[in-house]
Coordinates of C-alpha atoms in Angstrom, one line a residue:
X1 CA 130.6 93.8 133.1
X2 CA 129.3 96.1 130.0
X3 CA 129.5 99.5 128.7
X4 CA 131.3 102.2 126.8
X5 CA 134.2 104.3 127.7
X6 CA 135.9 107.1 126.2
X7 CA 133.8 105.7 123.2
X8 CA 134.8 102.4 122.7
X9 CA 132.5 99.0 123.7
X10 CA 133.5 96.6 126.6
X11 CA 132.0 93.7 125.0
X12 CA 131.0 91.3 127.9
X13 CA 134.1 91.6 130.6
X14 CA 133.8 88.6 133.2
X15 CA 134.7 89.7 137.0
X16 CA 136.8 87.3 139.1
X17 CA 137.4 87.8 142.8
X18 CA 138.6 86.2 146.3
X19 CA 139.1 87.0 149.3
X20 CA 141.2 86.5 152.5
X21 CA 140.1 87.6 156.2
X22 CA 143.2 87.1 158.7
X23 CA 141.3 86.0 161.9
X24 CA 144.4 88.0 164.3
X25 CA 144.3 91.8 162.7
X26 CA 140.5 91.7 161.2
X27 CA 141.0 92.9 158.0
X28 CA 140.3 91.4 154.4
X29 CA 142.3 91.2 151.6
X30 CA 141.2 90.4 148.3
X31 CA 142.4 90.3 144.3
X32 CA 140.3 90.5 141.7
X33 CA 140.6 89.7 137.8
X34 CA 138.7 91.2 134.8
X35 CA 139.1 89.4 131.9
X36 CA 138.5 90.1 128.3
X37 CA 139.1 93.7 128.4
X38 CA 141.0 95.4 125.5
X39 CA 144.6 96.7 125.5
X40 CA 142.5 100.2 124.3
X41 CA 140.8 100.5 127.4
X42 CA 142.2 98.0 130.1
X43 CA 145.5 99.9 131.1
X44 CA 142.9 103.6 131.5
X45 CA 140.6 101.2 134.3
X46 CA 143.7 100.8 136.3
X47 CA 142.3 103.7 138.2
X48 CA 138.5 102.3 138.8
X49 CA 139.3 100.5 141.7
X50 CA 135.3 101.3 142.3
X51 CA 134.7 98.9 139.8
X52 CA 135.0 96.2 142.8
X53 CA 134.1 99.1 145.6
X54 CA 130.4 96.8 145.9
X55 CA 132.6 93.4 146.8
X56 CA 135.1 94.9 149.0
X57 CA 132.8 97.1 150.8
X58 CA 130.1 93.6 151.0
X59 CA 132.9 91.5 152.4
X60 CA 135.7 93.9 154.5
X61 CA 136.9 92.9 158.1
X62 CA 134.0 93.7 160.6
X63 CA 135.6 95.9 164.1
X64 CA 133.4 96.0 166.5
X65 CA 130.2 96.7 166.3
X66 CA 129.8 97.6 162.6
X67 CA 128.2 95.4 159.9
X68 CA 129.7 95.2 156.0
X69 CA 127.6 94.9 153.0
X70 CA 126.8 91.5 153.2
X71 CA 125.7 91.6 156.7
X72 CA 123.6 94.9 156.3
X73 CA 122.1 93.7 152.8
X74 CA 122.3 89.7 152.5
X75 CA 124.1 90.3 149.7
X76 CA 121.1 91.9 147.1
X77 CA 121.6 95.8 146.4
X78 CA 121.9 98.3 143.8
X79 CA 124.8 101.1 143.5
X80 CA 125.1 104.2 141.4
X81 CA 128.5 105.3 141.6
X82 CA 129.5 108.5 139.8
X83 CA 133.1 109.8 139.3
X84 CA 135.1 113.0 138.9
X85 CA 138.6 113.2 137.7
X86 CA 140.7 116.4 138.6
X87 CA 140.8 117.0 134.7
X88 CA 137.0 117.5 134.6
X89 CA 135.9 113.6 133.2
X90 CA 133.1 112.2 134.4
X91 CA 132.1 108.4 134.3
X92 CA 129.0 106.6 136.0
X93 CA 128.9 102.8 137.1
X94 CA 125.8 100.8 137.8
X95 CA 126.6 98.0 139.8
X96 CA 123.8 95.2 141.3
X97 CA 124.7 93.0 143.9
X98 CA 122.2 89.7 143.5
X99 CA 122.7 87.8 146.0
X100 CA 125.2 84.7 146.8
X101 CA 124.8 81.5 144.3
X102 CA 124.3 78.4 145.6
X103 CA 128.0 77.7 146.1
X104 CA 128.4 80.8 147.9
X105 CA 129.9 83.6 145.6
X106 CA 128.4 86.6 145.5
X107 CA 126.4 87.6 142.1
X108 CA 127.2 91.3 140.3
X109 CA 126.6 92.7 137.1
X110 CA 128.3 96.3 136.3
X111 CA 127.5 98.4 134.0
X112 CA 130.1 101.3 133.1
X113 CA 129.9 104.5 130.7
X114 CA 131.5 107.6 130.6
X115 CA 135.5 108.7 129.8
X116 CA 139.0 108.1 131.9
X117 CA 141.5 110.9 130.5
X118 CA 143.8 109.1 127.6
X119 CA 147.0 110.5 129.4
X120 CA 146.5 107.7 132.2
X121 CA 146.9 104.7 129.4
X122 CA 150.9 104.7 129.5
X123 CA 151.5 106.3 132.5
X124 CA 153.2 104.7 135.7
X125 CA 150.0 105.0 138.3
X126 CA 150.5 104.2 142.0
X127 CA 147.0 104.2 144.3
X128 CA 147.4 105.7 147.6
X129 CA 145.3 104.8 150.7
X130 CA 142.1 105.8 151.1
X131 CA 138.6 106.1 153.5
X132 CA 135.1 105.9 152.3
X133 CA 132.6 106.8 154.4
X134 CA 129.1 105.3 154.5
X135 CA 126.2 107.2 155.8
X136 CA 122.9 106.3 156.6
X137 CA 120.7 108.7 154.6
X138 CA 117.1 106.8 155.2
X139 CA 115.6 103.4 155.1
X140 CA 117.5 101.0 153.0
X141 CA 119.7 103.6 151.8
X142 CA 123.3 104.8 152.1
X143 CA 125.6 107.8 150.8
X144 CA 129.5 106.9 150.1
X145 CA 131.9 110.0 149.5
X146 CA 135.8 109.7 148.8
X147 CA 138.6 111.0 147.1
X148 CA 141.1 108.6 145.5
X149 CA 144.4 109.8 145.0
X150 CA 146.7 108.3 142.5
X151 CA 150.7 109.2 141.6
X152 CA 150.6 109.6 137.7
X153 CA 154.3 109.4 137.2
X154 CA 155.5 110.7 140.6
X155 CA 152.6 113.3 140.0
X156 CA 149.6 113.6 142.6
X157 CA 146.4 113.0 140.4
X158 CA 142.4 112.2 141.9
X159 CA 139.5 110.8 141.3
X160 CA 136.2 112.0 143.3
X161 CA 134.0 109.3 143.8
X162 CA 130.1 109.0 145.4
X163 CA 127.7 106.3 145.8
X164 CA 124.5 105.7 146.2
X165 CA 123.2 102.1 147.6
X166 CA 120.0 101.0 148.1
X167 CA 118.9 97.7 149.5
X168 CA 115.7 96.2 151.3
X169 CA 114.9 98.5 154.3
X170 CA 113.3 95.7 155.9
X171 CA 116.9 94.4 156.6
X172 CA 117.4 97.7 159.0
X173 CA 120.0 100.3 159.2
X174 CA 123.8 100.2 160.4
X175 CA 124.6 99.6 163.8
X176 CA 125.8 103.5 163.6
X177 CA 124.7 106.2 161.4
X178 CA 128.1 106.1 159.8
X179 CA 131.1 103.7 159.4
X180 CA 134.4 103.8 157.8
X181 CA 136.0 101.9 155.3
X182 CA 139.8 102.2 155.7
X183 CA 141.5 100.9 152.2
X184 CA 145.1 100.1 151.8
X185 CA 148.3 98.2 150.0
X186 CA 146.5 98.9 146.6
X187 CA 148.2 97.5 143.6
X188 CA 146.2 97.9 140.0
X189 CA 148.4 96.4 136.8
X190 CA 147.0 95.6 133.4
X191 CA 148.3 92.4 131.6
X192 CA 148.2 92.9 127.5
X193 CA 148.5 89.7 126.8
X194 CA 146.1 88.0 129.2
X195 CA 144.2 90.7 128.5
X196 CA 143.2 91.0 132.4
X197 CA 143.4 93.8 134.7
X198 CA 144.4 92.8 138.1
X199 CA 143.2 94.7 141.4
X200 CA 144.9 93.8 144.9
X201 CA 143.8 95.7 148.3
X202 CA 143.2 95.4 151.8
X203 CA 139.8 97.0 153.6
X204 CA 138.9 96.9 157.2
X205 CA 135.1 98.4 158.4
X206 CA 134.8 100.1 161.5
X207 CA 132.1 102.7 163.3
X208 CA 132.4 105.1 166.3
X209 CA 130.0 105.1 169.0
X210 CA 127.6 108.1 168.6
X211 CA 130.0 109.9 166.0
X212 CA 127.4 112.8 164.5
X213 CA 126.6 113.4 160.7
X214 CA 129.3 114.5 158.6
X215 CA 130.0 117.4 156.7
X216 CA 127.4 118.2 154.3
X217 CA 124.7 116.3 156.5
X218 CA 122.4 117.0 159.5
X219 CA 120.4 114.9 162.0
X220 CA 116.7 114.5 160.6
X221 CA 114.3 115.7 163.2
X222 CA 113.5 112.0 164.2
X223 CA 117.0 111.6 165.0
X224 CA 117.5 108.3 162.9
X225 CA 119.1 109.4 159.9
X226 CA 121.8 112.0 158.0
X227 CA 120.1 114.1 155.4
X228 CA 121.4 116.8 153.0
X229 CA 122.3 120.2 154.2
X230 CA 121.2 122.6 151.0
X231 CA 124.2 124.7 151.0
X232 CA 122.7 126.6 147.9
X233 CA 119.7 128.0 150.0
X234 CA 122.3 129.6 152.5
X235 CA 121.2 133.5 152.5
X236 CA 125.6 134.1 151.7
X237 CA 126.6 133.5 148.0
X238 CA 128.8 130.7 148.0
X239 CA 129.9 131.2 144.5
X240 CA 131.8 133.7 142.0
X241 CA 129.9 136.0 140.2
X242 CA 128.9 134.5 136.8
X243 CA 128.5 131.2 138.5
X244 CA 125.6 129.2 140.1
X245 CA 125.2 127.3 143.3
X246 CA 124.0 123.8 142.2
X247 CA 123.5 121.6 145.7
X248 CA 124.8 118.1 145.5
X249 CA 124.2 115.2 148.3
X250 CA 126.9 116.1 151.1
X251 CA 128.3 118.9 148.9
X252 CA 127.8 121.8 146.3
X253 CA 129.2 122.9 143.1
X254 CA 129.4 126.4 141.4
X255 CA 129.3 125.8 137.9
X256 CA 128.9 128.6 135.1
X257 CA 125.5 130.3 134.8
X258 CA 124.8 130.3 131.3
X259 CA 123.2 132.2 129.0
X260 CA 119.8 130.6 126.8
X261 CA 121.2 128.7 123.9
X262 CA 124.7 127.6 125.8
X263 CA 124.9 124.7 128.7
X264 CA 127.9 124.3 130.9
X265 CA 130.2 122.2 128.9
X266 CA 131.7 118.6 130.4
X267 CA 134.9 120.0 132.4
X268 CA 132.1 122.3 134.2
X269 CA 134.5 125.1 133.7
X270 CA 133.1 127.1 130.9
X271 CA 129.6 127.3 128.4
X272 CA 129.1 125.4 125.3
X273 CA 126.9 125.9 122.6
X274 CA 123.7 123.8 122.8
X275 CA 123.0 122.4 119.2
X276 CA 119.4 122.1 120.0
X277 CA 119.1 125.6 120.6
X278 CA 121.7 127.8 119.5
X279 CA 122.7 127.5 115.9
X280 CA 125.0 130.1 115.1
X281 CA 126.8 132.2 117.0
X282 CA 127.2 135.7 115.6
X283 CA 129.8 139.3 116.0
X284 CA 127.4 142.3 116.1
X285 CA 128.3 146.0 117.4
X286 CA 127.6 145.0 120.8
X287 CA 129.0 141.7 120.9
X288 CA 128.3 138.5 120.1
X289 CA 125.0 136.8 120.1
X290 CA 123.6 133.5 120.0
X291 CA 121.2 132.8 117.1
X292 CA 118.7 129.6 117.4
X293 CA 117.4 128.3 114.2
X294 CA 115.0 125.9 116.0
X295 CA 112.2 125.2 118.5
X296 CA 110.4 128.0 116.2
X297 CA 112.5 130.7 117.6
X298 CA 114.1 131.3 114.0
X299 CA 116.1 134.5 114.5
X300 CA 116.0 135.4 118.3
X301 CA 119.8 136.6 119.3
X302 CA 120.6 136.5 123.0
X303 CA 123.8 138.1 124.5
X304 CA 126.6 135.9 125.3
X305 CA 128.8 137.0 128.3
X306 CA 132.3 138.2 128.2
X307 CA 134.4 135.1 127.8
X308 CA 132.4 132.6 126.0
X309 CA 133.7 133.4 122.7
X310 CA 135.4 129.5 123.0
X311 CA 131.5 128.7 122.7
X312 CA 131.9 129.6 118.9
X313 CA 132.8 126.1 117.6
X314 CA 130.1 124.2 120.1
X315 CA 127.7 126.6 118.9

């Protein structure tokens, strides 16, 4: 495991994992160790429980007709995980499944970058259950969307989380076009002086017989797979004015429209100033103006709307 976050370098983390399947109940626990992580960043990862999503998903109790990673894939596939906290952070993982070794452990690099707000470091954090649901969005390729929900000192916190898997289509789709992961008894703790962080959870897979799309998704017109209801094309306005519809897999976003010379800034909640574009931002008599100095547009003042004075020092 590799990457940045909140600015600092992981060095080269090693993941450690095991699992348990009680043959009576069906489900799977498993604990997991990663090592070599610094006390700068190792108590904020308490809350990427995703960072093992690719091993619990690969190897959770099967009910009934439905098949876990491992079955569906063989063990090789790629997954793009991208997170939201409620706070407005944002963090992507890369993870690739490569198979099982020749002693039977399951192969996977991870590769992390992005930022985990700094007020989760000393805080007391308690994961609460959650589902994931995996949806069958074409050949060789799934959509995961949930919402994990953390107690940050007896205060309700969350994390928004989607993935993206790909494997070999050859391999087939699952049994059903979507099945449910049901997550529970989640512990995270981070210990300084092994320098470790320690994940503990219990999973258990299971599909419905002839369950529909979810929200967000429609049958395709073959009948074989959920695909992406574009919420933004809708002839109502879904968002505010002085926002844009952007459509996301499953879901949409309103985020602020703004003006040439400013992008929407990292929380999505207000405009920025784009230093490519927009080098100073000026008063005049009819307000303020942004004023690029580059891209041979010396001199060229656009108005800013109402409200995006807090652009001034990004400008």
């Amino acid at each position: 495991m590799i990457g940045v976050i909140n600015g600092q370098e992981l060095g080269v983390a090693t993941l450690n994992a095991s699992v348990q399947q009680e043959a009576r109940s069906g489900v799977t626990t498993f604990r997991s160790s990663i090592g070599h992580l610094p006390a700068s960043v190792g108590p904020l990862m308490r809350v990427l429980l995703v960072t093992i999503a690719p091993i619990y998903w690969a190897l959770a109790g099967e009910h009934g007709d439905a098949m876990n990673g491992h079955s569906l894939t063989g063990g090789s596939f790629r997954q793009e995980s991208h997170m939201e906290f409620s706070t407005g952070e944002l963090l992507t993982m890369t993870q690739v499944a490569r198979g099982l070794d020749p002693d039977g452990l399951l192969l996977l690099d991870v590769v992390v970058h992005g930022v985990i707000p700094e007020s989760l470091a000393d805080a007391d954090l308690r994961a609460q259950d959650f589902q994931e649901d995996y949806v069958q969005t074409g050949p060789g390729q799934l959509f995961v969307g949930s919402t994990q929900r953390f107690l940050q000192d007896s205060r309700p916190v969350s994390l928004r989380c989607n993935h993206s898997i790909q494997y070999e289509a050859a391999r087939g789709p699952q049994p059903q076009l979507v099945q449910h992961l049901q997550a529970s008894a989640i512990s995270a703790a981070y210990d300084p002086a092994a320098e470790a962080l320690r994940f503990q959870l219990t999973t258990a897979l299971q599909a419905e017989e002839n369950e529909g799309c979810p929200e967000g998704f429609e049958l395709d017109s073959q009948g074989e797979f959920c695909v992406d209801v574009d919420e933004c094309a809708w002839p109502t306005d879904l968002c505010p004015e002085g926002q844009r519809c952007v459509n996301l897999l499953g879901s949409y976003r309103c985020l602020p429209d703004c003006r040439p010379g400013f992008r929407v800034a990292a929380d999505g909640a207000d405009c920025e100033g784009d230093r490519g574009t927009c080098g100073v931002v000026q008063d005049s008599a009819d307000g303020e103006h942004c004023v690029t100095g580059t891209l041979g547009l010396q001199g060229k003042q656009y108005p800013l709307d109402k409200g995006h004075s807090e652009a001034r020092e990004g400008a």
